[in-house]
GROMACS .gro file of C-alpha atoms in nm:
model
  422
    1MET     CA    1   0.000   0.000   0.000
    2THR     CA    2   0.108   0.357  -0.062
    3ASN     CA    3   0.186   0.543   0.256
    4TYR     CA    4   0.217   0.918   0.286
    5ASN     CA    5   0.440   0.920   0.590
    6SER     CA    6   0.772   1.101   0.572
    7GLU     CA    7   0.984   0.787   0.535
    8ALA     CA    8   0.790   0.660   0.235
    9VAL     CA    9   0.807   0.995   0.058
   10MET     CA   10   1.178   1.033   0.136
   11ASP     CA   11   1.233   0.693  -0.025
   12ASP     CA   12   1.040   0.806  -0.331
   13LEU     CA   13   1.249   1.121  -0.352
   14ASP     CA   14   1.575   0.928  -0.295
   15VAL     CA   15   1.672   1.134   0.009
   16PRO     CA   16   1.987   0.982   0.159
   17ALA     CA   17   1.970   0.852   0.511
   18ALA     CA   18   2.259   1.079   0.602
   19ALA     CA   19   2.085   1.389   0.472
   20PRO     CA   20   2.068   1.687   0.707
   21ALA     CA   21   1.788   1.674   0.958
   22LYS     CA   22   1.632   1.993   0.820
   23ALA     CA   23   1.609   1.840   0.471
   24ARG     CA   24   1.441   1.529   0.607
   25GLU     CA   25   1.202   1.743   0.811
   26ALA     CA   26   1.109   1.940   0.498
   27VAL     CA   27   1.034   1.619   0.310
   28GLY     CA   28   0.824   1.497   0.602
   29ALA     CA   29   0.631   1.826   0.607
   30ARG     CA   30   0.555   1.794   0.235
   31ALA     CA   31   0.441   1.437   0.290
   32ALA     CA   32   0.211   1.544   0.573
   33ALA     CA   33   0.066   1.821   0.357
   34LYS     CA   34  -0.007   1.575   0.075
   35SER     CA   35  -0.171   1.334   0.317
   36ARG     CA   36  -0.388   1.610   0.463
   37GLY     CA   37  -0.489   1.728   0.117
   38LEU     CA   38  -0.588   1.379   0.011
   39ASN     CA   39  -0.781   1.324   0.334
   40VAL     CA   40  -0.967   1.652   0.279
   41ALA     CA   41  -1.056   1.544  -0.077
   42ILE     CA   42  -1.181   1.209   0.053
   43GLY     CA   43  -1.387   1.382   0.323
   44ILE     CA   44  -1.548   1.628   0.081
   45SER     CA   45  -1.629   1.350  -0.167
   46ALA     CA   46  -1.781   1.140   0.111
   47ILE     CA   47  -2.000   1.431   0.227
   48VAL     CA   48  -2.123   1.498  -0.128
   49ALA     CA   49  -2.197   1.127  -0.178
   50ALA     CA   50  -2.385   1.113   0.154
   51ILE     CA   51  -2.598   1.414   0.055
   52GLY     CA   52  -2.675   1.241  -0.273
   53ILE     CA   53  -2.782   0.925  -0.089
   54ALA     CA   54  -3.009   1.130   0.138
   55LEU     CA   55  -3.173   1.292  -0.165
   56TRP     CA   56  -3.208   0.952  -0.328
   57VAL     CA   57  -3.402   0.836  -0.018
   58VAL     CA   58  -3.631   1.137  -0.070
   59GLN     CA   59  -3.680   1.037  -0.433
   60MET     CA   60  -3.766   0.679  -0.335
   61SER     CA   61  -4.010   0.790  -0.068
   62GLY     CA   62  -4.196   1.033  -0.294
   63GLY     CA   63  -4.164   0.849  -0.623
   64MET     CA   64  -4.014   0.936  -0.961
   65VAL     CA   65  -4.285   1.195  -1.018
   66GLN     CA   66  -4.055   1.430  -0.825
   67THR     CA   67  -3.821   1.425  -1.124
   68ALA     CA   68  -3.886   1.599  -1.456
   69MET     CA   69  -3.907   1.268  -1.642
   70ARG     CA   70  -4.248   1.173  -1.781
   71ASN     CA   71  -4.408   0.904  -1.997
   72LEU     CA   72  -4.305   1.066  -2.325
   73ASP     CA   73  -3.953   1.159  -2.206
   74SER     CA   74  -3.879   0.875  -1.969
   75TRP     CA   75  -3.499   0.917  -1.959
   76GLY     CA   76  -3.325   1.224  -1.830
   77LEU     CA   77  -3.017   1.342  -1.644
   78TYR     CA   78  -2.940   1.003  -1.491
   79ILE     CA   79  -2.916   0.819  -1.824
   80THR     CA   80  -2.734   1.115  -1.980
   81CYS     CA   81  -2.472   1.088  -1.706
   82PHE     CA   82  -2.472   0.710  -1.741
   83MET     CA   83  -2.371   0.740  -2.108
   84PHE     CA   84  -2.115   1.005  -2.019
   85PHE     CA   85  -1.954   0.806  -1.738
   86VAL     CA   86  -1.938   0.489  -1.946
   87GLY     CA   87  -1.742   0.696  -2.197
   88LEU     CA   88  -1.508   0.825  -1.927
   89SER     CA   89  -1.447   0.472  -1.802
   90ALA     CA   90  -1.393   0.314  -2.143
   91GLY     CA   91  -1.161   0.591  -2.257
   92GLY     CA   92  -0.940   0.557  -1.950
   93LEU     CA   93  -0.906   0.183  -1.989
   94ILE     CA   94  -0.833   0.210  -2.362
   95ILE     CA   95  -0.557   0.466  -2.299
   96SER     CA   96  -0.405   0.225  -2.046
   97SER     CA   97  -0.444  -0.101  -2.238
   98VAL     CA   98  -0.351  -0.002  -2.595
   99PRO     CA   99   0.025   0.044  -2.532
  100LYS     CA  100   0.053  -0.289  -2.352
  101ALA     CA  101  -0.170  -0.474  -2.598
  102PHE     CA  102   0.039  -0.364  -2.897
  103GLY     CA  103   0.375  -0.359  -2.724
  104VAL     CA  104   0.439   0.014  -2.776
  105LYS     CA  105   0.570   0.282  -2.544
  106GLY     CA  106   0.311   0.419  -2.305
  107PHE     CA  107   0.249   0.763  -2.164
  108GLY     CA  108   0.498   0.798  -1.884
  109GLY     CA  109   0.369   0.561  -1.618
  110ILE     CA  110   0.009   0.681  -1.587
  111SER     CA  111  -0.136   0.342  -1.679
  112LYS     CA  112  -0.253   0.251  -1.329
  113VAL     CA  113  -0.397   0.597  -1.269
  114ALA     CA  114  -0.590   0.568  -1.598
  115VAL     CA  115  -0.735   0.232  -1.491
  116MET     CA  116  -0.830   0.379  -1.152
  117THR     CA  117  -1.021   0.658  -1.328
  118SER     CA  118  -1.192   0.385  -1.531
  119ILE     CA  119  -1.297   0.194  -1.219
  120ALA     CA  120  -1.427   0.509  -1.048
  121ALA     CA  121  -1.623   0.616  -1.358
  122THR     CA  122  -1.771   0.267  -1.399
  123VAL     CA  123  -1.896   0.273  -1.039
  124GLY     CA  124  -2.055   0.610  -1.118
  125ALA     CA  125  -2.217   0.474  -1.435
  126ILE     CA  126  -2.370   0.184  -1.241
  127GLY     CA  127  -2.485   0.427  -0.972
  128PHE     CA  128  -2.674   0.634  -1.228
  129VAL     CA  129  -2.853   0.323  -1.355
  130VAL     CA  130  -2.957   0.232  -0.999
  131VAL     CA  131  -3.098   0.577  -0.916
  132ASP     CA  132  -3.280   0.588  -1.250
  133MET     CA  133  -3.460   0.262  -1.171
  134GLY     CA  134  -3.651   0.424  -0.887
  135GLN     CA  135  -3.612   0.142  -0.635
  136PRO     CA  136  -3.287  -0.051  -0.568
  137LEU     CA  137  -3.474  -0.384  -0.549
  138ARG     CA  138  -3.543  -0.353  -0.919
  139VAL     CA  139  -3.176  -0.430  -0.979
  140TRP     CA  140  -3.249  -0.780  -0.853
  141GLU     CA  141  -3.549  -0.805  -1.084
  142LEU     CA  142  -3.319  -0.744  -1.381
  143PHE     CA  143  -3.165  -1.084  -1.321
  144VAL     CA  144  -3.470  -1.271  -1.201
  145TYR     CA  145  -3.680  -1.159  -1.498
  146SER     CA  146  -3.397  -1.090  -1.741
  147ASN     CA  147  -3.460  -1.075  -2.115
  148LEU     CA  148  -3.139  -1.172  -2.289
  149GLY     CA  149  -3.279  -1.045  -2.616
  150SER     CA  150  -3.281  -0.688  -2.482
  151PRO     CA  151  -2.985  -0.451  -2.534
  152LEU     CA  152  -3.052  -0.320  -2.182
  153MET     CA  153  -2.967  -0.662  -2.042
  154TRP     CA  154  -2.661  -0.687  -2.265
  155ASP     CA  155  -2.538  -0.360  -2.123
  156ILE     CA  156  -2.592  -0.465  -1.762
  157ILE     CA  157  -2.393  -0.784  -1.819
  158VAL     CA  158  -2.112  -0.615  -2.011
  159LEU     CA  159  -2.088  -0.335  -1.755
  160MET     CA  160  -2.048  -0.577  -1.463
  161VAL     CA  161  -1.790  -0.781  -1.652
  162TYR     CA  162  -1.614  -0.459  -1.745
  163LEU     CA  163  -1.591  -0.342  -1.382
  164MET     CA  164  -1.454  -0.677  -1.268
  165LEU     CA  165  -1.207  -0.688  -1.556
  166SER     CA  166  -1.088  -0.335  -1.480
  167CYS     CA  167  -1.018  -0.439  -1.120
  168VAL     CA  168  -0.836  -0.752  -1.241
  169TYR     CA  169  -0.635  -0.546  -1.488
  170LEU     CA  170  -0.529  -0.299  -1.217
  171TRP     CA  171  -0.430  -0.588  -0.989
  172ALA     CA  172  -0.233  -0.750  -1.272
  173GLN     CA  173  -0.036  -0.429  -1.334
  174ILE     CA  174   0.050  -0.397  -0.966
  175ALA     CA  175   0.144  -0.765  -0.947
  176ALA     CA  176   0.353  -0.743  -1.265
  177GLU     CA  177   0.564  -0.467  -1.109
  178LYS     CA  178   0.634  -0.701  -0.817
  179GLY     CA  179   0.723  -0.988  -1.052
  180LYS     CA  180   0.416  -1.195  -0.961
  181VAL     CA  181   0.255  -1.173  -1.307
  182SER     CA  182   0.447  -1.220  -1.630
  183HIS     CA  183   0.449  -0.952  -1.896
  184ALA     CA  184   0.298  -1.201  -2.141
  185ALA     CA  185   0.002  -1.260  -1.909
  186LEU     CA  186  -0.036  -0.885  -1.857
  187ARG     CA  187  -0.043  -0.835  -2.232
  188VAL     CA  188  -0.318  -1.096  -2.270
  189ILE     CA  189  -0.524  -0.925  -1.998
  190SER     CA  190  -0.471  -0.587  -2.165
  191VAL     CA  191  -0.600  -0.723  -2.498
  192VAL     CA  192  -0.911  -0.862  -2.327
  193ALA     CA  193  -0.958  -0.531  -2.144
  194LEU     CA  194  -0.930  -0.338  -2.470
  195VAL     CA  195  -1.193  -0.554  -2.639
  196CYS     CA  196  -1.424  -0.523  -2.338
  197ALA     CA  197  -1.380  -0.144  -2.331
  198VAL     CA  198  -1.490  -0.122  -2.694
  199MET     CA  199  -1.781  -0.358  -2.632
  200VAL     CA  200  -1.917  -0.176  -2.328
  201HIS     CA  201  -1.958   0.144  -2.524
  202SER     CA  202  -2.089  -0.031  -2.833
  203VAL     CA  203  -2.358  -0.208  -2.632
  204THR     CA  204  -2.452   0.119  -2.462
  205ALA     CA  205  -2.495   0.273  -2.808
  206TRP     CA  206  -2.715  -0.017  -2.920
  207ILE     CA  207  -2.960   0.059  -2.638
  208PHE     CA  208  -3.043   0.373  -2.835
  209GLY     CA  209  -2.952   0.275  -3.190
  210LEU     CA  210  -3.180  -0.029  -3.203
  211GLN     CA  211  -3.490   0.176  -3.118
  212GLN     CA  212  -3.655   0.253  -3.451
  213SER     CA  213  -3.916   0.485  -3.302
  214HIS     CA  214  -3.673   0.770  -3.231
  215GLU     CA  215  -3.538   0.957  -3.531
  216MET     CA  216  -3.212   1.075  -3.377
  217TRP     CA  217  -3.111   0.737  -3.235
  218HIS     CA  218  -3.174   0.487  -3.512
  219THR     CA  219  -2.840   0.494  -3.692
  220ALA     CA  220  -2.571   0.230  -3.747
  221LEU     CA  221  -2.309   0.499  -3.686
  222LEU     CA  222  -2.397   0.528  -3.319
  223ALA     CA  223  -2.169   0.249  -3.186
  224PRO     CA  224  -1.843   0.370  -3.348
  225TRP     CA  225  -1.946   0.724  -3.262
  226PHE     CA  226  -1.980   0.625  -2.896
  227VAL     CA  227  -1.634   0.466  -2.904
  228SER     CA  228  -1.476   0.780  -3.052
  229SER     CA  229  -1.652   0.994  -2.790
  230ALA     CA  230  -1.521   0.763  -2.517
  231LEU     CA  231  -1.168   0.811  -2.645
  232VAL     CA  232  -1.216   1.188  -2.641
  233CYS     CA  233  -1.351   1.230  -2.289
  234GLY     CA  234  -1.138   0.945  -2.148
  235THR     CA  235  -0.818   1.102  -2.282
  236GLY     CA  236  -0.926   1.443  -2.153
  237LEU     CA  237  -0.990   1.296  -1.808
  238VAL     CA  238  -0.653   1.118  -1.797
  239ILE     CA  239  -0.474   1.441  -1.897
  240CYS     CA  240  -0.647   1.639  -1.621
  241ALA     CA  241  -0.595   1.370  -1.356
  242ALA     CA  242  -0.228   1.313  -1.440
  243VAL     CA  243  -0.146   1.685  -1.446
  244ALA     CA  244  -0.322   1.737  -1.112
  245LEU     CA  245  -0.133   1.446  -0.957
  246ARG     CA  246   0.195   1.576  -1.095
  247ALA     CA  247   0.124   1.918  -0.945
  248ALA     CA  248   0.050   1.751  -0.611
  249GLY     CA  249   0.383   1.566  -0.625
  250TYR     CA  250   0.219   1.224  -0.659
  251LEU     CA  251   0.356   1.154  -1.010
  252LYS     CA  252   0.671   1.248  -1.196
  253TRP     CA  253   0.538   1.299  -1.548
  254GLU     CA  254   0.736   1.430  -1.844
  255GLN     CA  255   0.595   1.714  -2.051
  256ALA     CA  256   0.662   1.509  -2.366
  257ASP     CA  257   0.412   1.248  -2.246
  258LEU     CA  258   0.152   1.520  -2.190
  259VAL     CA  259   0.209   1.651  -2.543
  260LYS     CA  260   0.178   1.299  -2.682
  261LEU     CA  261  -0.159   1.254  -2.514
  262ALA     CA  262  -0.267   1.598  -2.635
  263LYS     CA  263  -0.194   1.503  -2.996
  264LEU     CA  264  -0.400   1.187  -2.949
  265LEU     CA  265  -0.682   1.395  -2.804
  266ALA     CA  266  -0.680   1.619  -3.113
  267ALA     CA  267  -0.698   1.315  -3.342
  268PHE     CA  268  -0.986   1.164  -3.145
  269LEU     CA  269  -1.175   1.495  -3.150
  270LEU     CA  270  -1.139   1.527  -3.528
  271VAL     CA  271  -1.269   1.172  -3.577
  272ASP     CA  272  -1.561   1.241  -3.346
  273LEU     CA  273  -1.648   1.562  -3.529
  274TYR     CA  274  -1.625   1.375  -3.860
  275PHE     CA  275  -1.877   1.118  -3.738
  276PHE     CA  276  -2.100   1.402  -3.618
  277GLY     CA  277  -2.086   1.571  -3.957
  278CYS     CA  278  -2.164   1.246  -4.139
  279ASP     CA  279  -2.467   1.189  -3.918
  280LEU     CA  280  -2.598   1.544  -3.966
  281LEU     CA  281  -2.558   1.522  -4.342
  282THR     CA  282  -2.741   1.189  -4.356
  283GLU     CA  283  -3.020   1.324  -4.136
  284GLY     CA  284  -3.070   1.655  -4.312
  285PHE     CA  285  -2.994   1.596  -4.680
  286PRO     CA  286  -3.315   1.407  -4.774
  287ALA     CA  287  -3.521   1.698  -4.633
  288ALA     CA  288  -3.744   1.442  -4.461
  289SER     CA  289  -3.807   1.404  -4.088
  290GLY     CA  290  -3.432   1.410  -4.024
  291ALA     CA  291  -3.418   1.772  -4.138
  292GLU     CA  292  -3.633   1.856  -3.836
  293ILE     CA  293  -3.365   1.703  -3.614
  294VAL     CA  294  -3.090   1.911  -3.777
  295ALA     CA  295  -3.295   2.230  -3.741
  296MET     CA  296  -3.362   2.148  -3.376
  297LEU     CA  297  -2.989   2.114  -3.313
  298VAL     CA  298  -2.867   2.410  -3.516
  299SER     CA  299  -3.126   2.670  -3.423
  300GLY     CA  300  -3.383   2.502  -3.198
  301PRO     CA  301  -3.405   2.420  -2.828
  302LEU     CA  302  -3.084   2.215  -2.828
  303ALA     CA  303  -2.877   2.476  -3.015
  304PRO     CA  304  -2.674   2.581  -2.704
  305PHE     CA  305  -2.557   2.222  -2.659
  306PHE     CA  306  -2.492   2.173  -3.032
  307TRP     CA  307  -2.281   2.487  -3.070
  308GLY     CA  308  -2.124   2.424  -2.731
  309GLU     CA  309  -1.997   2.089  -2.852
  310VAL     CA  310  -1.869   2.231  -3.182
  311VAL     CA  311  -1.696   2.535  -3.031
  312LEU     CA  312  -1.544   2.347  -2.735
  313SER     CA  313  -1.417   2.070  -2.962
  314ALA     CA  314  -1.265   2.319  -3.204
  315LEU     CA  315  -1.093   2.508  -2.922
  316ALA     CA  316  -0.951   2.185  -2.780
  317VAL     CA  317  -0.817   2.081  -3.122
  318ILE     CA  318  -0.652   2.420  -3.177
  319ILE     CA  319  -0.482   2.407  -2.837
  320CYS     CA  320  -0.357   2.053  -2.894
  321VAL     CA  321  -0.214   2.105  -3.244
  322VAL     CA  322  -0.055   2.451  -3.208
  323PRO     CA  323   0.287   2.403  -3.040
  324ARG     CA  324   0.289   2.751  -2.891
  325LEU     CA  325  -0.037   2.680  -2.708
  326ARG     CA  326   0.069   2.343  -2.567
  327THR     CA  327   0.154   2.470  -2.221
  328THR     CA  328   0.036   2.266  -1.923
  329PRO     CA  329  -0.250   2.499  -1.817
  330MET     CA  330  -0.377   2.525  -2.175
  331LEU     CA  331  -0.365   2.148  -2.226
  332VAL     CA  332  -0.562   2.098  -1.906
  333ALA     CA  333  -0.814   2.347  -2.044
  334ALA     CA  334  -0.823   2.146  -2.368
  335GLY     CA  335  -0.897   1.830  -2.168
  336LEU     CA  336  -1.180   2.004  -1.982
  337PHE     CA  337  -1.316   2.145  -2.310
  338ALA     CA  338  -1.318   1.796  -2.460
  339ILE     CA  339  -1.499   1.649  -2.158
  340ALA     CA  340  -1.760   1.929  -2.165
  341ALA     CA  341  -1.807   1.887  -2.541
  342ILE     CA  342  -1.888   1.517  -2.501
  343PHE     CA  343  -2.133   1.596  -2.221
  344CYS     CA  344  -2.307   1.841  -2.455
  345LYS     CA  345  -2.322   1.561  -2.712
  346ARG     CA  346  -2.485   1.329  -2.460
  347VAL     CA  347  -2.751   1.590  -2.378
  348GLN     CA  348  -2.823   1.637  -2.747
  349LEU     CA  349  -2.854   1.265  -2.804
  350LEU     CA  350  -3.079   1.181  -2.513
  351VAL     CA  351  -3.306   1.486  -2.507
  352GLY     CA  352  -3.306   1.508  -2.887
  353GLY     CA  353  -3.446   1.158  -2.910
  354PHE     CA  354  -3.752   1.272  -2.716
  355GLN     CA  355  -3.771   1.624  -2.858
  356VAL     CA  356  -3.969   1.518  -3.167
  357ALA     CA  357  -4.291   1.339  -3.071
  358ASN     CA  358  -4.304   0.991  -3.224
  359ILE     CA  359  -4.680   0.950  -3.189
  360ASP     CA  360  -4.951   1.194  -3.292
  361TRP     CA  361  -5.196   1.162  -3.004
  362PRO     CA  362  -5.055   0.975  -2.702
  363ALA     CA  363  -5.327   1.057  -2.448
  364VAL     CA  364  -5.484   1.345  -2.265
  365LEU     CA  365  -5.202   1.572  -2.147
  366THR     CA  366  -5.150   1.534  -1.774
  367PRO     CA  367  -4.861   1.598  -1.532
  368PHE     CA  368  -4.765   1.234  -1.590
  369THR     CA  369  -4.752   1.251  -1.972
  370VAL     CA  370  -4.513   1.532  -2.060
  371THR     CA  371  -4.315   1.777  -1.849
  372ASP     CA  372  -4.489   2.085  -1.990
  373TRP     CA  373  -4.845   1.953  -1.988
  374GLU     CA  374  -5.049   2.274  -1.963
  375GLY     CA  375  -5.161   2.319  -2.324
  376ASN     CA  376  -5.150   2.106  -2.636
  377MET     CA  377  -4.880   1.886  -2.786
  378ALA     CA  378  -4.739   2.166  -3.004
  379GLN     CA  379  -4.697   2.390  -2.702
  380ALA     CA  380  -4.544   2.110  -2.496
  381TYR     CA  381  -4.270   2.057  -2.757
  382GLN     CA  382  -4.189   2.422  -2.830
  383GLY     CA  383  -3.900   2.435  -2.586
  384MET     CA  384  -3.690   2.158  -2.437
  385VAL     CA  385  -3.918   1.873  -2.336
  386TYR     CA  386  -3.698   1.793  -2.038
  387TRP     CA  387  -3.493   1.984  -1.783
  388PRO     CA  388  -3.382   1.821  -1.454
  389THR     CA  389  -3.529   1.921  -1.121
  390PRO     CA  390  -3.308   2.031  -0.828
  391LEU     CA  391  -3.363   1.685  -0.676
  392GLU     CA  392  -3.220   1.515  -0.985
  393LEU     CA  393  -2.925   1.753  -0.991
  394GLY     CA  394  -2.851   1.681  -0.624
  395ILE     CA  395  -2.868   1.304  -0.667
  396ALA     CA  396  -2.650   1.322  -0.979
  397LEU     CA  397  -2.395   1.529  -0.789
  398GLY     CA  398  -2.397   1.264  -0.517
  399VAL     CA  399  -2.313   0.990  -0.767
  400VAL     CA  400  -2.032   1.206  -0.904
  401GLY     CA  401  -1.908   1.248  -0.547
  402LEU     CA  402  -1.910   0.870  -0.508
  403SER     CA  403  -1.690   0.835  -0.817
  404PHE     CA  404  -1.442   1.090  -0.682
  405LEU     CA  405  -1.444   0.910  -0.348
  406ILE     CA  406  -1.352   0.580  -0.515
  407PHE     CA  407  -1.071   0.750  -0.708
  408PHE     CA  408  -0.924   0.928  -0.406
  409LEU     CA  409  -0.941   0.613  -0.195
  410GLY     CA  410  -0.752   0.434  -0.473
  411LEU     CA  411  -0.483   0.700  -0.459
  412LYS     CA  412  -0.455   0.665  -0.082
  413LEU     CA  413  -0.471   0.288  -0.046
  414LEU     CA  414  -0.323   0.146  -0.366
  415PRO     CA  415   0.029   0.170  -0.513
  416LEU     CA  416  -0.071   0.363  -0.825
  417LYS     CA  417   0.264   0.535  -0.866
  418PRO     CA  418   0.475   0.391  -1.151
  419ALA     CA  419   0.758   0.161  -1.052
  420GLY     CA  420   1.084   0.347  -1.001
  421GLY     CA  421   0.902   0.675  -0.938
  422LYS     CA  422   0.881   0.748  -1.311
   0.00000   0.00000   0.00000
């Protein structure tokens, strides 16, 4: 286990035993400061997670009617965040496993940190599924009354396997550094992890893409598009996490490795934007119902998210490809821009799928049918059909706090530093 006492940190910093007492005291003070900072982060994350759990109890006691989700827009912030966190988790694992799977040089010893971000994000993704189900006992019903022909069930299975495999992969990396697992075995595990990371996002995409009744979702491009988005936000998250840990003295990370990841981020963003453009062209060119989707994105209710994604992605690409802009603060900003752009994409996808009514006359408009029910169908769909309530925002923030808590506990309790202090 990684300890933050003065002796452990002095070993990491190669401070000689015969060093002056003042030097050793200074190292011990820095170690104590790091330990306090990490403990504070753990405490804040735990408090946020506890508040989220308390709000979740309120949601369970009063029912899902307290949320802004309704019969005609039955998914909302929770499933948006679920898609987003699956992308964060898959991207982190792919960044970690690709170098080992193909026997190429990695990114300066951040592999274990990347896997830890993947584990934390996967826990968050599962948490969002649980809170969206309304009652936790329904998780059990998924297995008792499972329908293996449903993409929802595929995703549940793949997500659980993915979480277990991520934990195994992290253990294998730690064991390999101690000589307990061979490099050949680690390479096999990394290949399996890479395949599973691609599958978990593909299956998540099929939940939406196999639904013919929603114009924006029914496209064969959705699965590869989800994978490219995962690479974007996962790489952005790894950049931000590694830079923060380097600033805190946890990692020794070369600037060349940061630049290498930034170039990858630019490539992933360009691919993702290419997929986006292909989808918009296919939707809008026939001037059929898809043109309504394009208009809704470009100048309709979802325009802020559409242009937010485009502008943030473009800014991130510019920062990553212009050498003069590739300073550490700017590259962190590029990572944050990329993460925010993918979140905007997730909002567009989920809300956009409900934004165009897929049936002409569903029922008499009531508070249980659509969010904005006072009027007719045309009035109900003039603005955004869904916007989360404060209760949903609080619960979502609690799940995010749980993910941070898992990550910080991993930093405190697991040896995530690269061997040799690199």
